PDB file of C-alpha atoms in Angstrom:
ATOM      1  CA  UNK A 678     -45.255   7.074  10.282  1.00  0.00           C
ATOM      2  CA  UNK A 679     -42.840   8.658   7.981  1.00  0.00           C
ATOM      3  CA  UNK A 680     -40.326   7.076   5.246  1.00  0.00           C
ATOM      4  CA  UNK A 681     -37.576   9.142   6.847  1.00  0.00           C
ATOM      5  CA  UNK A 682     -37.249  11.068   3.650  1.00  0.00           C
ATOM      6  CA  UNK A 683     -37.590  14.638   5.442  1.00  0.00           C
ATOM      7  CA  UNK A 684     -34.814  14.057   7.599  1.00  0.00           C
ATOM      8  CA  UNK A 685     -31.266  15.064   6.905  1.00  0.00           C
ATOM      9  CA  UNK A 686     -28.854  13.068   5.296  1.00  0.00           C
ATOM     10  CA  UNK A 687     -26.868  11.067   7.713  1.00  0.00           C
ATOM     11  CA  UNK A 688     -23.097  12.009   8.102  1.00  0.00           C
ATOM     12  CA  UNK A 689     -21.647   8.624   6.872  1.00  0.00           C
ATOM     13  CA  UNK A 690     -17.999   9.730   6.945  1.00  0.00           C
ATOM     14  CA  UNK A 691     -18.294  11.020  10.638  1.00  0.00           C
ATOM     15  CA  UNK A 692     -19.489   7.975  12.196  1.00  0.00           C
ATOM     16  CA  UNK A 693     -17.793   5.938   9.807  1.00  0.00           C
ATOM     17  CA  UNK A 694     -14.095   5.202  11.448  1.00  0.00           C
ATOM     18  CA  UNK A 695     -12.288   4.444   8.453  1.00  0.00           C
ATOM     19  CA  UNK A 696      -9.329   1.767   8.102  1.00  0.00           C
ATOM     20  CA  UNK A 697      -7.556   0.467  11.227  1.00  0.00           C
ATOM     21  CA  UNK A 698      -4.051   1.241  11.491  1.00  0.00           C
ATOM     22  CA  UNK A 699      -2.218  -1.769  10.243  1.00  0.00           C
ATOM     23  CA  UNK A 700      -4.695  -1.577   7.339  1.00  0.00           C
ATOM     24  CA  UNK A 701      -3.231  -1.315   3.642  1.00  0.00           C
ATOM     25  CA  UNK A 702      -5.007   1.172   1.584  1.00  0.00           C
ATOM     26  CA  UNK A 703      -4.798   2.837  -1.612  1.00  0.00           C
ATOM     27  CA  UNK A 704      -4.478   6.780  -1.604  1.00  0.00           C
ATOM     28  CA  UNK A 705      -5.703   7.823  -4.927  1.00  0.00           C
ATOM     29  CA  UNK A 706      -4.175  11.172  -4.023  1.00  0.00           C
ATOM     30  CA  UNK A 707      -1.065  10.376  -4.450  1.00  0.00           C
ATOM     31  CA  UNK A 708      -1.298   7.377  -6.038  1.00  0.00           C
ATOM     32  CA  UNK A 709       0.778   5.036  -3.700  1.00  0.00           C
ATOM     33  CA  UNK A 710       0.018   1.933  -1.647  1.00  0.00           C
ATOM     34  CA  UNK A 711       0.336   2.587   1.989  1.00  0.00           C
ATOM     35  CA  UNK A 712      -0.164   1.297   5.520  1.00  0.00           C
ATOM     36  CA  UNK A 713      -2.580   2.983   8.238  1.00  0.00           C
ATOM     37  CA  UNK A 714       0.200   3.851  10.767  1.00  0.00           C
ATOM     38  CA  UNK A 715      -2.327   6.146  12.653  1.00  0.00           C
ATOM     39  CA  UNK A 716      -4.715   9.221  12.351  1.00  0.00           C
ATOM     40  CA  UNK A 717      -3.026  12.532  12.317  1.00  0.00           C
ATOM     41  CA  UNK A 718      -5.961  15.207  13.152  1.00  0.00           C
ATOM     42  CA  UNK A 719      -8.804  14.490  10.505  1.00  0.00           C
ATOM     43  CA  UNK A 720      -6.635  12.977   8.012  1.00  0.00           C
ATOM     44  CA  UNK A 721      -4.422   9.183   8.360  1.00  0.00           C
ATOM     45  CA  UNK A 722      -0.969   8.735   8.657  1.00  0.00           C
ATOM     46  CA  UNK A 723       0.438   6.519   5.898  1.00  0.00           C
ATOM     47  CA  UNK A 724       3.732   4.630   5.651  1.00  0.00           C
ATOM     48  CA  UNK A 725       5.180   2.746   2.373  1.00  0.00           C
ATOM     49  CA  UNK A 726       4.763  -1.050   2.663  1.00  0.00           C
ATOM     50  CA  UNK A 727       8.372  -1.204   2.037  1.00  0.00           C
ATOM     51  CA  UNK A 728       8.843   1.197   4.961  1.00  0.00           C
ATOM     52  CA  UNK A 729      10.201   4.677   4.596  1.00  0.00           C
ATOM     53  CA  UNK A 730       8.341   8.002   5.151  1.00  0.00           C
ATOM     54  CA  UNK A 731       5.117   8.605   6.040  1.00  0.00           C
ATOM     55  CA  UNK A 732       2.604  11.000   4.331  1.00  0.00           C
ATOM     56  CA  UNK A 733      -0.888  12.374   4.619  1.00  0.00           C
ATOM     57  CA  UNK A 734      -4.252  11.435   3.437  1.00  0.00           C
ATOM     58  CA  UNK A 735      -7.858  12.023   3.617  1.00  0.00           C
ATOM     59  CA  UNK A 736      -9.637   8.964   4.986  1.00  0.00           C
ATOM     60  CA  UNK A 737     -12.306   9.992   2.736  1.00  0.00           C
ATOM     61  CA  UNK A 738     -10.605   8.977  -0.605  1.00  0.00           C
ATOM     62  CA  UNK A 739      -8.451   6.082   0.669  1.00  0.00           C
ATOM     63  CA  UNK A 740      -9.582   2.596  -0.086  1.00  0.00           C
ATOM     64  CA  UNK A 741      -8.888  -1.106   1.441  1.00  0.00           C
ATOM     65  CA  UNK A 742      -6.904  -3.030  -0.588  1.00  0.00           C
ATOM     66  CA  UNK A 743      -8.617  -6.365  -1.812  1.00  0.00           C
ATOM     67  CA  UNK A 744      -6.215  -9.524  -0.813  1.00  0.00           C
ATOM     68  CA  UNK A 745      -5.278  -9.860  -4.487  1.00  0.00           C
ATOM     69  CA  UNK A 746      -4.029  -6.264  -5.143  1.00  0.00           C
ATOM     70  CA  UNK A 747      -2.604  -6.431  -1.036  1.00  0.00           C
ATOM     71  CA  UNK A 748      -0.666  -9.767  -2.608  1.00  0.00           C
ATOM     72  CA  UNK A 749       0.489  -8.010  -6.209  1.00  0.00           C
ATOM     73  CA  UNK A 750       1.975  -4.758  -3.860  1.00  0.00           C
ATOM     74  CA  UNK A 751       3.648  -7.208  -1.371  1.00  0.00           C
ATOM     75  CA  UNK A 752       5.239  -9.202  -4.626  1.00  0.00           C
ATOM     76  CA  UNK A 753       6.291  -5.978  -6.296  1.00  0.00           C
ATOM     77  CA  UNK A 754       7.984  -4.720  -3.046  1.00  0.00           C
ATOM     78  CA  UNK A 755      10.189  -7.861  -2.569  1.00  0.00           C
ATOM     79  CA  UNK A 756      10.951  -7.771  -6.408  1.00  0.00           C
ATOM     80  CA  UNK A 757      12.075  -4.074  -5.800  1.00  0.00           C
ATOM     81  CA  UNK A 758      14.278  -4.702  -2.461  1.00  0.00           C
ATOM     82  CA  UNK A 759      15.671  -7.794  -4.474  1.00  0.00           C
ATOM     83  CA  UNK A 760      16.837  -5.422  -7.190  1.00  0.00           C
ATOM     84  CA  UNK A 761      18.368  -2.707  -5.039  1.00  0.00           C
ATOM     85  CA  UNK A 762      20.298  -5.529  -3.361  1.00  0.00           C
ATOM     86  CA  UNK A 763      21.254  -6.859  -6.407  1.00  0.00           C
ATOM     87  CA  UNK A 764      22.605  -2.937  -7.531  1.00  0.00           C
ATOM     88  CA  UNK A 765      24.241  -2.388  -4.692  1.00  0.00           C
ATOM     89  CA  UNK A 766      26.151  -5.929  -4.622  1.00  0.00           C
ATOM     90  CA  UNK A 767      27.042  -4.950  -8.531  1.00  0.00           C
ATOM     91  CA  UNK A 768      24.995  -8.077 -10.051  1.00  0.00           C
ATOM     92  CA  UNK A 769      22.992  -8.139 -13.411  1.00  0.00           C
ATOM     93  CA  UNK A 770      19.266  -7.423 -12.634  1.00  0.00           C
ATOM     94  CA  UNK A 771      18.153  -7.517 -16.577  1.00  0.00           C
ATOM     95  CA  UNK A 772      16.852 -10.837 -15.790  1.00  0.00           C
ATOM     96  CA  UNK A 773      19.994 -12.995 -18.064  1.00  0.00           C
ATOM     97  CA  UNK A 774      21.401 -14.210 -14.872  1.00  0.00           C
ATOM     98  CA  UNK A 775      25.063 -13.914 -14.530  1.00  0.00           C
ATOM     99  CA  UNK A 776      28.006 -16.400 -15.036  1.00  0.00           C
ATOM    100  CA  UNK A 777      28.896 -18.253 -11.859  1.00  0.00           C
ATOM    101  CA  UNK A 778      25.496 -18.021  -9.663  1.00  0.00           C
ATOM    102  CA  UNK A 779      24.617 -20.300  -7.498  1.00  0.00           C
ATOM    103  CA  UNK A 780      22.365 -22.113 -10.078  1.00  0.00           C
ATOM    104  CA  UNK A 781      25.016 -22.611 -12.246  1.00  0.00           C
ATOM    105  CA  UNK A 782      27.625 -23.341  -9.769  1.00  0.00           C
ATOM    106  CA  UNK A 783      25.163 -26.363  -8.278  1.00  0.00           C
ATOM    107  CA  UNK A 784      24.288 -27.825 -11.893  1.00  0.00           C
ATOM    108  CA  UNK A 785      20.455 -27.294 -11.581  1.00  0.00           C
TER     109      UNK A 785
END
């Protein structure tokens, strides 16, 4: 009986078969947050959470995102949208608040 120590190492990233698509990952790569839209030859098709364009990576370097950091990219993407909205419609976004919103306006 043998320890299995003269056998080859075990391909781990072949069998393994890497995030799901729908699965939010971090691509070290790049840097960015994205969602598993698909595989794409060897590599994974990424999208933005926010939407947009996708992009490349190696399954091999991306990682799950743990619920908390999942929750702290969802939160950052609203904030962002929020802010663009807020550009476009010509409203403060430095945080003072303007005069005549809709706190204001109700007395809260």
């Amino acid at each position: 009986m043998t320890d299995g120590g003269d056998r080859p190492p075990r391909a781990r990233d072949a069998a393994a078969p890497g995030p799901v698509p729908g699965s939010a990952v971090h691509d070290p790569d790049t840097g960015r947050i994205g969602v598993v839209a698909g595989r794409a030859g060897t590599g994974l098709r990424l999208y933005p959470l926010g939407g947009g364009g996708t992009w490349q990576a190696d399954p091999r370097h991306v990682r799950l995102l743990t619920h908390a950091e999942l929750l702290s990219a969802r939160v950052a993407e609203a904030n962002a949208r929020t802010r663009r909205a807020m550009e476009v419609r010509g409203e403060s976004v430095d945080g003072r608040g303007r005069s005549g919103s809709a706190v204001e306006s109700t007395g809260l």
